[in-house]
CSV table of C-alpha atoms in Angstrom, one decimal:
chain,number,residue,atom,x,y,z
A,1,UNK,CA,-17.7,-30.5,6.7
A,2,UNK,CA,-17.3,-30.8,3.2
A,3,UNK,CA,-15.0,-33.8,1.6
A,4,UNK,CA,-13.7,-34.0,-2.0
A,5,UNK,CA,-12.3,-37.5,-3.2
A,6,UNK,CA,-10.7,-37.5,-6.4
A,7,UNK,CA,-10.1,-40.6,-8.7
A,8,UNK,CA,-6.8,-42.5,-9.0
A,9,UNK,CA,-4.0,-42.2,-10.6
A,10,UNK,CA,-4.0,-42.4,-14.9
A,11,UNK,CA,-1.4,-43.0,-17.8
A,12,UNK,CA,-2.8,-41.9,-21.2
A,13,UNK,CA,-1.5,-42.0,-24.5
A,14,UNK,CA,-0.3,-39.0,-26.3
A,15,UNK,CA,-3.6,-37.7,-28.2
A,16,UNK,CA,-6.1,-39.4,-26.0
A,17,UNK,CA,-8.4,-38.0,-23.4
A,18,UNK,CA,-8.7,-38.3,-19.2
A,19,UNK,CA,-11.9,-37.7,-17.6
A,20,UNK,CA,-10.9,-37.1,-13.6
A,21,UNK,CA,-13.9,-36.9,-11.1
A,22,UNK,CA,-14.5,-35.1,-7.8
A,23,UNK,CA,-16.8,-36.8,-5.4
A,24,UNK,CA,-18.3,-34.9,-3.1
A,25,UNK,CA,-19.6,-35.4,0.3
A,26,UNK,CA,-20.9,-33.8,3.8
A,27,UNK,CA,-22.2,-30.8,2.0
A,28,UNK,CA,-25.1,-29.2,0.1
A,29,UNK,CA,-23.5,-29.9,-3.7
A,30,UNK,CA,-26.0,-28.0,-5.5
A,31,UNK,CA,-24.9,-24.9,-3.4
A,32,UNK,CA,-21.1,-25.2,-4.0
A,33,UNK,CA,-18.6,-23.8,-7.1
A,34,UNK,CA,-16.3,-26.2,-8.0
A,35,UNK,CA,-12.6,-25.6,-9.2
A,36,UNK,CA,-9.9,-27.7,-11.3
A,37,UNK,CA,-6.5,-26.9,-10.5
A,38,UNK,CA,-3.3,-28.6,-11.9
A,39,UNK,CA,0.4,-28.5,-11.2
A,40,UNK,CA,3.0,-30.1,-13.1
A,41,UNK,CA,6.0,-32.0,-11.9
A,42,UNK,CA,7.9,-29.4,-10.2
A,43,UNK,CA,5.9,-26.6,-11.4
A,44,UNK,CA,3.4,-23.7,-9.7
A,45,UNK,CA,-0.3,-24.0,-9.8
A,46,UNK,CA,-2.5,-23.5,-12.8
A,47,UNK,CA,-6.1,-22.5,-12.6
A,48,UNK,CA,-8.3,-24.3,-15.0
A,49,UNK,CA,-11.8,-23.4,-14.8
A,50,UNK,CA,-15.0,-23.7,-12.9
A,51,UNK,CA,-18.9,-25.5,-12.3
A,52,UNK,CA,-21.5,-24.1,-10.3
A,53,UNK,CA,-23.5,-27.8,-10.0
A,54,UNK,CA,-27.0,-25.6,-9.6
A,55,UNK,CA,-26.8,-24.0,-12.7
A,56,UNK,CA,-24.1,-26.0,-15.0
A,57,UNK,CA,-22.3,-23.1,-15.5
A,58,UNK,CA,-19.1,-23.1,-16.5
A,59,UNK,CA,-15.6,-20.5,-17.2
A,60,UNK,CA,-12.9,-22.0,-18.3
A,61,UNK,CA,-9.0,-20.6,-18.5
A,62,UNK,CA,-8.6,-19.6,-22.3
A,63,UNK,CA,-4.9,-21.6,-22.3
A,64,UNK,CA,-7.4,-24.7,-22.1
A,65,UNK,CA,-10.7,-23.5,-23.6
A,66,UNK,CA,-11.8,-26.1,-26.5
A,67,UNK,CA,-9.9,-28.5,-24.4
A,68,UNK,CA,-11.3,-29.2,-21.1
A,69,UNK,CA,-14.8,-29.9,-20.5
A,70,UNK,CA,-15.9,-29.6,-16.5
A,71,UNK,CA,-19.3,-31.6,-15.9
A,72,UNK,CA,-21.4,-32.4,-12.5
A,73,UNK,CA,-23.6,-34.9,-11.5
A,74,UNK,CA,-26.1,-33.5,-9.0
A,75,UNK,CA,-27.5,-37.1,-8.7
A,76,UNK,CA,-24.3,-38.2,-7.3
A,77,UNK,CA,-22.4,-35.3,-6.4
A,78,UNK,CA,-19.8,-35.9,-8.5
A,79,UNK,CA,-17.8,-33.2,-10.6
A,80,UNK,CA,-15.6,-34.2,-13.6
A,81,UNK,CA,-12.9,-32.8,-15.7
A,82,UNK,CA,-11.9,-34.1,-18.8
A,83,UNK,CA,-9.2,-32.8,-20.7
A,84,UNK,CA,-8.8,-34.0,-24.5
A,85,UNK,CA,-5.6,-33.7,-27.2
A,86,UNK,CA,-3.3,-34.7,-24.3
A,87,UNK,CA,0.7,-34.1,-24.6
A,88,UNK,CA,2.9,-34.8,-22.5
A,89,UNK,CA,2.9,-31.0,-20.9
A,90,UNK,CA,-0.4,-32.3,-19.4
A,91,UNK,CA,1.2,-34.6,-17.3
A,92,UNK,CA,0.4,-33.0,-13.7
A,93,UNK,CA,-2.0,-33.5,-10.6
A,94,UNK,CA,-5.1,-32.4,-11.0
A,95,UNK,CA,-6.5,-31.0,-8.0
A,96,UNK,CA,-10.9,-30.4,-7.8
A,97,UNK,CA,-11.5,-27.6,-5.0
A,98,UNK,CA,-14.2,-25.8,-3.6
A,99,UNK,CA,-14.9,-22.1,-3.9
A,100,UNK,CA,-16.1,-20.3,-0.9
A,101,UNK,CA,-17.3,-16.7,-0.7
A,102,UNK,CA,-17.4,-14.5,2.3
A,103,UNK,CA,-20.2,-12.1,2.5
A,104,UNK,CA,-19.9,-8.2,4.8
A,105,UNK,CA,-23.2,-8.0,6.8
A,106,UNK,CA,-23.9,-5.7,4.4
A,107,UNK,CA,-24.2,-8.4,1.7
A,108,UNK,CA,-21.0,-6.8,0.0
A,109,UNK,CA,-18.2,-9.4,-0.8
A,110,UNK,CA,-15.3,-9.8,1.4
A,111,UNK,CA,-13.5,-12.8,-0.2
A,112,UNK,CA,-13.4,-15.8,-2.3
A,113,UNK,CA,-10.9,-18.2,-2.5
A,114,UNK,CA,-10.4,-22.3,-2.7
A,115,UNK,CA,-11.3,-23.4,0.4
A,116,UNK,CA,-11.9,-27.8,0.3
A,117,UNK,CA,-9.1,-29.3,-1.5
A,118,UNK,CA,-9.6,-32.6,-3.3
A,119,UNK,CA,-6.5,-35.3,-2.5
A,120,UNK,CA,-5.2,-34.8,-6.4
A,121,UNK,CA,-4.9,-37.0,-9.0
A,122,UNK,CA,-1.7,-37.8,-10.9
A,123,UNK,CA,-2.0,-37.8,-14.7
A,124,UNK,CA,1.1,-38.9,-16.7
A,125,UNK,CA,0.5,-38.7,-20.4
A,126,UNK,CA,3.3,-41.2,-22.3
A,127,UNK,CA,4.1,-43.0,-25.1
B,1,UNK,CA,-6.1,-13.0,-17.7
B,2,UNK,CA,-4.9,-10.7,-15.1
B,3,UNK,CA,-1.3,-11.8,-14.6
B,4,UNK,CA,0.5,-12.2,-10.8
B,5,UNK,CA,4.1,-12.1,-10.2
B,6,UNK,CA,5.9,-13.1,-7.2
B,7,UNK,CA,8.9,-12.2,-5.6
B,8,UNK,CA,11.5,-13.6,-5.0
B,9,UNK,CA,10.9,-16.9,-6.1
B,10,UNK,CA,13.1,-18.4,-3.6
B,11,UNK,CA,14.4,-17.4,-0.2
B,12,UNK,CA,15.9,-18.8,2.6
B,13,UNK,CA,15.9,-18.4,5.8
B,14,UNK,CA,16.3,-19.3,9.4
B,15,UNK,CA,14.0,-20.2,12.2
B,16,UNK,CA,12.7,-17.2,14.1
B,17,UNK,CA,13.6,-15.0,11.1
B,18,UNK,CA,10.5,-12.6,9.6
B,19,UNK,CA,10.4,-12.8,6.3
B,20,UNK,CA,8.4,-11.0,3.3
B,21,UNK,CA,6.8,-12.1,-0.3
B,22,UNK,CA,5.3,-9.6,-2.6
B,23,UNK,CA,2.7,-10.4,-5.1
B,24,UNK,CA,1.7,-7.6,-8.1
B,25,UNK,CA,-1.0,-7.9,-10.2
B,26,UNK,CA,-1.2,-7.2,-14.0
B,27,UNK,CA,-4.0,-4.5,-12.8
B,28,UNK,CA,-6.4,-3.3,-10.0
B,29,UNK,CA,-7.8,-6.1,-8.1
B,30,UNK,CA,-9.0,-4.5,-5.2
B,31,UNK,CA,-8.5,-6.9,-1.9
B,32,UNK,CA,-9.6,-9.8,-4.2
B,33,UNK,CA,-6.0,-11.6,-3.3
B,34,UNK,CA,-5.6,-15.0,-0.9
B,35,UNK,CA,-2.3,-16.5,0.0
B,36,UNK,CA,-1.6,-20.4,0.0
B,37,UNK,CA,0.8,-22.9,1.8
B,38,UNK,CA,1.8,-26.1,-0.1
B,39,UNK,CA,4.0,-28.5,1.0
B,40,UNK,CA,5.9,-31.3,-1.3
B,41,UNK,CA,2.9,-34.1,-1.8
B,42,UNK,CA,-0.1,-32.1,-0.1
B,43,UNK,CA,-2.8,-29.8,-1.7
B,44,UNK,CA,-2.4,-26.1,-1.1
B,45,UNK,CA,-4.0,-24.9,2.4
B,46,UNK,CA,-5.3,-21.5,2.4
B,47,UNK,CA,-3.7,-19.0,4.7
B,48,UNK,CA,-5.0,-15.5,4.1
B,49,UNK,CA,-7.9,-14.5,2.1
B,50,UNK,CA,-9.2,-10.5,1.3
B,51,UNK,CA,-5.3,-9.6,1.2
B,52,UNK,CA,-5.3,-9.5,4.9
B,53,UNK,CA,-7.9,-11.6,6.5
B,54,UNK,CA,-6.7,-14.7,8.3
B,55,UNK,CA,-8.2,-17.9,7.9
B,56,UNK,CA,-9.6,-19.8,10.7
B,57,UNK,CA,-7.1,-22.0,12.4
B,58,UNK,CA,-3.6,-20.1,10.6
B,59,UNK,CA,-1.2,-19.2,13.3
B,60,UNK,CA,-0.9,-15.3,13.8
B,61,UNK,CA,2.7,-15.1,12.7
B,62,UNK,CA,0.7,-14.8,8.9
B,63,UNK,CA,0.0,-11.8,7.5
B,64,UNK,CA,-1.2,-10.2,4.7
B,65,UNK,CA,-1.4,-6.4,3.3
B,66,UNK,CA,-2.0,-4.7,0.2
B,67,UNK,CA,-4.5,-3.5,-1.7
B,68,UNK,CA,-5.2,-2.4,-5.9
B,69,UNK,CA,-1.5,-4.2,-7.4
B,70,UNK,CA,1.1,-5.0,-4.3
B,71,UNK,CA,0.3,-7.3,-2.1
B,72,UNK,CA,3.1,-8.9,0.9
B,73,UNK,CA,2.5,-11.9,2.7
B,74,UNK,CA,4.8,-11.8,5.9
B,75,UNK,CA,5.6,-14.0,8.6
B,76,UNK,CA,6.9,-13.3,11.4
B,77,UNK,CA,9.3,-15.8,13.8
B,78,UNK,CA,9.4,-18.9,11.2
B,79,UNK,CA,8.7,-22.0,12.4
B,80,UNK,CA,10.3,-24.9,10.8
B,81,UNK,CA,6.9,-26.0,10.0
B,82,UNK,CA,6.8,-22.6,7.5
B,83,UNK,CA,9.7,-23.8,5.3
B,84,UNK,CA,6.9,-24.4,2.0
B,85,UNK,CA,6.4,-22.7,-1.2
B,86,UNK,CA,3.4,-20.3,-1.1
B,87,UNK,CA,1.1,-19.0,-3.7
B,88,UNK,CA,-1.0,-15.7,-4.4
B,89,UNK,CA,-4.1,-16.0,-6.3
B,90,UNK,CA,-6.6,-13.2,-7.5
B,91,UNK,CA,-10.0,-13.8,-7.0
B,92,UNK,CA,-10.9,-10.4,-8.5
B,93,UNK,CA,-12.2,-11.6,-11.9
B,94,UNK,CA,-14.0,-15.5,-12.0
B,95,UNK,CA,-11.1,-16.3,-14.1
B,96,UNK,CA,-8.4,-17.3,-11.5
B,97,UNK,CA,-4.9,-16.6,-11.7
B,98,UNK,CA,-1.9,-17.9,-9.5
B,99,UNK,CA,1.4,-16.6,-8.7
B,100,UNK,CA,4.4,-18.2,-10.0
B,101,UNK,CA,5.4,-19.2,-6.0
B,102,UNK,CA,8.0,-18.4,-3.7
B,103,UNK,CA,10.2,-21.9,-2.2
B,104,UNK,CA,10.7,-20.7,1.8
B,105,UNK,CA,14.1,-23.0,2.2
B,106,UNK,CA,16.0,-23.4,5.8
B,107,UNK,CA,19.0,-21.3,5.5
């Protein structure tokens, strides 16, 4: 079974960057999408974008394209998020999380959702 | 981005009590639509994905329907364990989108 284990907690400076990993462990990584999520203080979930480690693709949300860059290490199974130009409406936990797809025997689709979550990781961005 | 919108975005309610959230999306999404649990401190925990499928391990009281816009996640008998916010999330297009959430309080 797959295992995500996020870094610890950071305080950044307004206008600086955090770089959040996502290691990964008891899986294939090369074979897995992986997701960044965040939620502010009090606040819903927030999709940010997406890796697929065997290709180095990458979608981002448009609310953060130009601002978040989502890496992976193969060589260590690790995938990272950094996010750049911080404010203080970037304070949130950042959750990594990966994407799972469910196929008909037909080979059609069923489903894809979030399935292994990462612990989180709290960001607070202050002066 | 395809935009969901839940409803209501609170509700209470009592143990044993069935109770309903509805999720529309900003256009046609097929079945692409799971359902999530999250509780104050702890990452979201996937309940139904495919609009109605359950995931392995979620206790039958869950259910999902809906298909194309409207979606409704319903339980049925709460348990106190239920009282959580949940989230709908579209999987239809690779850009993911979240519902705003509904807070399930003890009445």
């Amino acid at each position: 079974q797959v295992q995500l284990v996020q870094s610890g907690a950071e305080v950044k400076k307004p206008g600086s960057s955090v770089k959040v990993s996502c290691k990964a462990s008891g899986g294939t990584f090369s074979s897995y999408t992986i997701s960044w999520v965040r939620q502010a203080p009090g606040q819903g979930l927030e999709w940010m974008g997406r890796i697929i480690p065997m290709d180095d693709i990458t979608n981002y949300a448009q609310k953060f394209q130009g601002r978040v860059t989502i890496t992976a290490d193969k060589s260590t199974t690790t995938a990272y998020m950094e996010l750049s130009s911080l404010t203080s409406e970037d304070t949130a936990v950042y959750y990594c999380a990966t994407i799972k797809t469910i196929f008909y025997r037909t080979g059609d689709r069923l489903g894809e959702f979030l399935d292994i979550w990462g612990q989180g990781t709290m960001v607070t961005v202050s002066s | 981005d395809i935009q969901m919108t839940q409803s209501p975005s609170s509700l209470s309610a009592s143990v044993g009590d069935r109770v309903t959230i509805t999720c529309r999306a900003g256009q046609s999404i097929s079945n692409s639509l799971n359902w999530y649990q999250q509780t104050p401190g702890k990452a979201p925990k996937l309940l139904i994905f495919a609009a109605s499928s359950l995931q392995s391990g979620v206790p039958s009281r869950f259910s999902g329907s809906g298909s194309g816009t409207d979606f409704t996640l319903t339980i049925s008998g709460l348990q106190p364990e239920d009282f959580a916010t949940y989230y709908c999330q579209q999987s239809y297009s690779f850009m993911y989108s979240f519902g705003q959430g509904t807070k399930l309080e003890i009445k």
